[in-house]
């Protein structure tokens, strides 16, 4: 069950409203990497999860993301306030928000595209979901970082830094939940993979001199890798 507490998770202090920045904030409200997407992705994954510990983790973080949605929605609303006050030139900046939404927030991204459940990654397989969540937190972190870099208001920046920091805390928890599964890092799902192919690195971009040089790193050397050059010319590396 859910319980609403009548105060924000983090106090927000907004100085002068900045409607153009308010629109950018909507990316974290109804956008692909935003707080509603995070809240629903983790909560629905939690419903599907049969491991009680990881289910609890998913529901805890999913619920926290709803609290983030409340903070970002409150921030966006404060910045969009001039679109609510009947000033024609402000309203012309964004007719969707001013005329359709009455200056309030709705579930659209910064460009006015509606939120969609297509944003959610829910696989029904815990090690896959946890990887999706680590990537989602990374995208949320970098989105907050960019918003902070475009923000002139100290109070808004402070709240965005809090939200950004929490995403890394979530990444830490999801990472630990993934590492502590009784599965190796490359064990996904149930079926074993084919031994003769799993350690082959197909070098599909061979070249020399002006055509560019190949590079090496742990992604194609050491670690049991066998490099297969030009598999396209040699029957797929067999
Ligand atoms: Mn969040
Ligand atoms: Mn998060």
Short mmCIF file of C-alpha atoms and ligand atoms in Angstrom, two decimals:
data_model
loop_
_atom_site.label_atom_id
_atom_site.label_comp_id
_atom_site.label_asym_id
_atom_site.label_seq_id
_atom_site.Cartn_x
_atom_site.Cartn_y
_atom_site.Cartn_z
CA UNK A 1 0.00 0.00 0.00
CA UNK A 2 1.04 3.57 -0.43
CA UNK A 3 0.90 6.40 2.07
CA UNK A 4 1.31 10.04 1.12
CA UNK A 5 3.22 12.29 3.51
CA UNK A 6 2.27 15.93 3.10
CA UNK A 7 5.77 17.33 2.71
CA UNK A 8 8.35 17.02 0.00
CA UNK A 9 11.26 14.60 0.30
CA UNK A 10 13.61 17.58 -0.14
CA UNK A 11 12.83 21.23 0.45
CA UNK A 12 12.79 23.30 -2.72
CA UNK A 13 13.45 27.02 -2.80
CA UNK A 14 12.88 28.70 -6.14
CA UNK A 15 13.86 32.33 -6.68
CA UNK A 16 12.64 33.96 -9.89
CA UNK A 17 10.61 31.59 -12.04
CA UNK A 18 12.22 30.66 -15.34
CA UNK A 19 9.55 29.14 -17.61
CA UNK A 20 12.03 28.02 -20.25
CA UNK A 21 13.98 26.09 -17.61
CA UNK A 22 10.67 24.78 -16.25
CA UNK A 23 10.01 23.22 -19.63
CA UNK A 24 13.43 21.56 -19.58
CA UNK A 25 12.62 20.12 -16.15
CA UNK A 26 9.63 18.32 -17.67
CA UNK A 27 12.16 15.91 -19.17
CA UNK A 28 12.53 14.49 -15.64
CA UNK A 29 8.77 14.53 -15.05
CA UNK A 30 7.22 12.92 -18.13
CA UNK A 31 10.32 12.10 -20.19
CA UNK A 32 12.01 8.82 -21.13
CA UNK A 33 14.53 8.93 -18.27
CA UNK A 34 12.28 10.77 -15.85
CA UNK A 35 10.96 10.01 -12.43
CA UNK A 36 7.59 8.54 -13.44
CA UNK A 37 9.33 6.07 -15.74
CA UNK A 38 11.71 5.10 -12.92
CA UNK A 39 8.91 4.78 -10.34
CA UNK A 40 6.80 2.54 -12.54
CA UNK A 41 9.65 0.50 -13.97
CA UNK A 42 10.95 -0.53 -10.56
CA UNK A 43 7.50 -0.97 -8.98
CA UNK A 44 6.21 -3.23 -11.77
CA UNK A 45 9.47 -5.19 -11.78
CA UNK A 46 8.91 -5.56 -8.02
CA UNK A 47 5.45 -7.00 -8.59
CA UNK A 48 7.01 -9.59 -10.89
CA UNK A 49 9.93 -10.44 -8.57
CA UNK A 50 9.75 -13.66 -6.56
CA UNK A 51 12.93 -13.08 -4.56
CA UNK A 52 11.65 -11.33 -1.39
CA UNK A 53 14.83 -9.33 -0.77
CA UNK A 54 15.13 -7.92 -4.26
CA UNK A 55 11.37 -7.39 -4.44
CA UNK A 56 11.63 -5.23 -1.33
CA UNK A 57 14.52 -3.29 -2.90
CA UNK A 58 12.55 -2.67 -6.11
CA UNK A 59 9.46 -1.51 -4.22
CA UNK A 60 11.50 0.75 -1.91
CA UNK A 61 13.28 2.48 -4.77
CA UNK A 62 10.13 2.58 -6.94
CA UNK A 63 8.36 4.36 -4.09
CA UNK A 64 11.25 6.78 -3.58
CA UNK A 65 11.09 7.63 -7.30
CA UNK A 66 7.46 8.69 -6.80
CA UNK A 67 8.73 11.09 -4.14
CA UNK A 68 11.24 12.38 -6.68
CA UNK A 69 8.38 12.87 -9.17
CA UNK A 70 6.68 15.02 -6.56
CA UNK A 71 9.83 17.14 -6.06
CA UNK A 72 10.50 17.62 -9.78
CA UNK A 73 6.82 18.33 -10.47
CA UNK A 74 6.76 20.96 -7.71
CA UNK A 75 9.95 22.55 -9.08
CA UNK A 76 8.64 22.57 -12.65
CA UNK A 77 5.35 24.05 -11.54
CA UNK A 78 7.09 26.91 -9.71
CA UNK A 79 9.15 27.71 -12.79
CA UNK A 80 6.13 27.48 -15.12
CA UNK A 81 4.02 29.80 -12.94
CA UNK A 82 4.23 32.78 -15.35
CA UNK A 83 2.38 30.66 -17.94
CA UNK A 84 -0.53 30.51 -15.52
CA UNK A 85 -0.81 34.23 -14.92
CA UNK A 86 -2.51 35.38 -18.12
CA UNK A 87 0.49 37.09 -19.68
CA UNK A 88 0.12 36.61 -23.45
CA UNK A 89 3.84 36.71 -24.28
CA UNK A 90 4.58 34.08 -21.60
CA UNK A 91 1.69 31.88 -22.78
CA UNK A 92 2.95 32.08 -26.36
CA UNK A 93 6.19 30.41 -25.25
CA UNK A 94 4.28 27.17 -24.79
CA UNK A 95 0.61 26.99 -25.80
CA UNK A 96 0.36 23.33 -24.74
CA UNK A 97 1.29 24.16 -21.16
CA UNK A 98 -0.49 27.54 -21.02
CA UNK A 99 -3.71 26.83 -22.92
CA UNK A 100 -4.23 23.08 -22.51
CA UNK A 101 -2.57 22.64 -19.12
CA UNK A 102 -3.38 25.97 -17.52
CA UNK A 103 0.28 26.49 -16.64
CA UNK A 104 0.48 23.23 -14.68
CA UNK A 105 2.59 20.14 -15.26
CA UNK A 106 1.27 17.21 -17.24
CA UNK A 107 2.87 13.96 -18.28
CA UNK A 108 4.78 15.19 -21.28
CA UNK A 109 8.48 15.57 -21.91
CA UNK A 110 10.24 18.89 -22.55
CA UNK A 111 9.02 18.86 -26.16
CA UNK A 112 5.40 18.15 -25.27
CA UNK A 113 5.49 14.49 -26.31
CA UNK A 114 3.22 12.36 -24.10
CA UNK A 115 4.68 9.92 -21.60
CA UNK A 116 4.47 6.32 -22.79
CA UNK A 117 4.80 2.91 -21.14
CA UNK A 118 7.20 2.12 -24.00
CA UNK A 119 9.83 3.88 -21.86
CA UNK A 120 9.72 1.01 -19.36
CA UNK A 121 12.06 -1.98 -19.42
CA UNK A 122 10.41 -4.86 -17.57
CA UNK A 123 11.74 -8.29 -18.50
CA UNK A 124 10.49 -10.61 -15.75
CA UNK A 125 14.10 -11.79 -15.23
CA UNK A 126 15.79 -10.21 -12.21
CA UNK A 127 19.40 -10.10 -13.51
CA UNK A 128 18.16 -8.46 -16.72
CA UNK A 129 15.94 -5.97 -14.89
CA UNK A 130 18.75 -4.98 -12.51
CA UNK A 131 21.03 -4.23 -15.48
CA UNK A 132 18.29 -2.13 -17.06
CA UNK A 133 17.93 -0.27 -13.79
CA UNK A 134 21.66 0.44 -13.46
CA UNK A 135 21.55 1.90 -16.99
CA UNK A 136 18.38 3.88 -16.16
CA UNK A 137 20.05 5.39 -13.10
CA UNK A 138 23.09 6.33 -15.20
CA UNK A 139 20.82 8.11 -17.71
CA UNK A 140 18.95 9.88 -14.91
CA UNK A 141 22.24 11.02 -13.35
CA UNK A 142 23.55 12.51 -16.57
CA UNK A 143 20.19 14.18 -17.32
CA UNK A 144 20.27 15.87 -13.90
CA UNK A 145 23.88 16.87 -14.45
CA UNK A 146 22.96 18.59 -17.72
CA UNK A 147 19.95 20.31 -16.15
CA UNK A 148 22.17 21.57 -13.31
CA UNK A 149 24.63 22.96 -15.86
CA UNK A 150 21.80 24.92 -17.53
CA UNK A 151 20.29 26.15 -14.26
CA UNK A 152 20.79 29.69 -12.92
CA UNK A 153 18.74 29.35 -9.71
CA UNK A 154 20.73 28.24 -6.60
CA UNK A 155 17.68 26.73 -4.84
CA UNK A 156 16.71 24.72 -7.91
CA UNK A 157 20.28 23.56 -8.38
CA UNK A 158 20.43 22.39 -4.79
CA UNK A 159 17.29 20.23 -5.19
CA UNK A 160 18.54 18.84 -8.52
CA UNK A 161 21.87 17.90 -6.89
CA UNK A 162 19.97 15.98 -4.21
CA UNK A 163 17.95 14.10 -6.85
CA UNK A 164 21.09 13.42 -8.90
CA UNK A 165 22.86 12.03 -5.84
CA UNK A 166 19.98 9.70 -4.98
CA UNK A 167 20.20 8.16 -8.48
CA UNK A 168 23.79 7.13 -7.76
CA UNK A 169 22.69 5.70 -4.39
CA UNK A 170 20.13 3.63 -6.32
CA UNK A 171 22.78 2.55 -8.79
CA UNK A 172 24.91 1.36 -5.86
CA UNK A 173 22.01 -0.70 -4.44
CA UNK A 174 21.03 -2.20 -7.82
CA UNK A 175 24.69 -3.03 -8.53
CA UNK A 176 25.06 -4.81 -5.18
CA UNK A 177 21.78 -6.69 -5.76
CA UNK A 178 23.09 -7.86 -9.14
CA UNK A 179 26.55 -8.87 -7.90
CA UNK A 180 25.12 -10.83 -4.96
CA UNK A 181 22.92 -13.04 -7.16
CA UNK A 182 24.08 -16.65 -7.25
CA UNK A 183 24.98 -16.18 -10.91
CA UNK A 184 28.20 -15.26 -12.69
CA UNK A 185 28.34 -11.87 -14.38
CA UNK A 186 27.80 -13.44 -17.82
CA UNK A 187 25.05 -15.83 -16.77
CA UNK A 188 21.81 -14.45 -18.16
CA UNK A 189 18.65 -16.54 -18.12
CA UNK A 190 18.85 -20.32 -17.94
CA UNK A 191 20.15 -21.80 -21.21
CA UNK A 192 23.91 -22.31 -21.59
CA UNK A 193 25.53 -20.49 -24.51
CA UNK A 194 27.67 -22.14 -27.24
CA UNK A 195 31.26 -22.65 -26.01
CA UNK A 196 32.75 -22.45 -29.51
CA UNK A 197 31.44 -18.90 -30.01
CA UNK A 198 31.32 -17.21 -26.65
CA UNK A 199 35.02 -16.24 -26.52
CA UNK A 200 35.43 -15.22 -30.17
CA UNK A 201 35.90 -11.53 -30.98
CA UNK A 202 34.88 -10.87 -34.57
CA UNK A 203 37.10 -8.13 -35.95
CA UNK A 204 34.70 -6.76 -38.56
CA UNK A 205 36.63 -3.59 -39.32
CA UNK A 206 40.10 -4.67 -40.36
CA UNK A 207 42.22 -2.01 -42.05
CA UNK A 208 45.72 -0.58 -42.27
CA UNK A 209 47.31 2.82 -42.75
CA UNK A 210 44.87 5.32 -44.23
CA UNK A 211 42.02 2.89 -43.68
CA UNK A 212 42.52 3.10 -39.92
CA UNK A 213 44.25 0.79 -37.46
CA UNK A 214 42.64 -1.79 -35.20
CA UNK A 215 42.76 -1.14 -31.49
CA UNK A 216 43.09 -3.62 -28.66
CA UNK A 217 41.86 -3.67 -25.10
CA UNK A 218 40.40 -6.14 -22.64
CA UNK A 219 37.31 -6.25 -24.87
CA UNK A 220 39.27 -8.17 -27.51
CA UNK A 221 42.58 -9.34 -26.03
CA UNK A 222 43.44 -11.46 -22.98
CA UNK A 223 40.47 -12.75 -20.99
CA UNK A 224 40.35 -15.88 -23.16
CA UNK A 225 39.51 -13.92 -26.32
CA UNK A 226 40.26 -15.38 -29.71
CA UNK A 227 40.29 -12.68 -32.38
CA UNK A 228 38.82 -13.71 -35.73
CA UNK A 229 39.79 -11.30 -38.50
CA UNK A 230 37.48 -10.67 -41.44
CA UNK A 231 34.75 -13.13 -40.45
CA UNK A 232 32.65 -11.72 -43.28
CA UNK A 233 35.14 -13.20 -45.76
CA UNK A 234 35.75 -16.45 -43.87
CA UNK A 235 32.33 -18.02 -43.30
CA UNK A 236 31.43 -16.26 -40.06
CA UNK A 237 34.61 -17.16 -38.17
CA UNK A 238 34.09 -20.91 -38.05
MN1 LIG B 1 14.78 9.57 -9.20
MN1 LIG B 2 16.78 6.38 -9.11
#
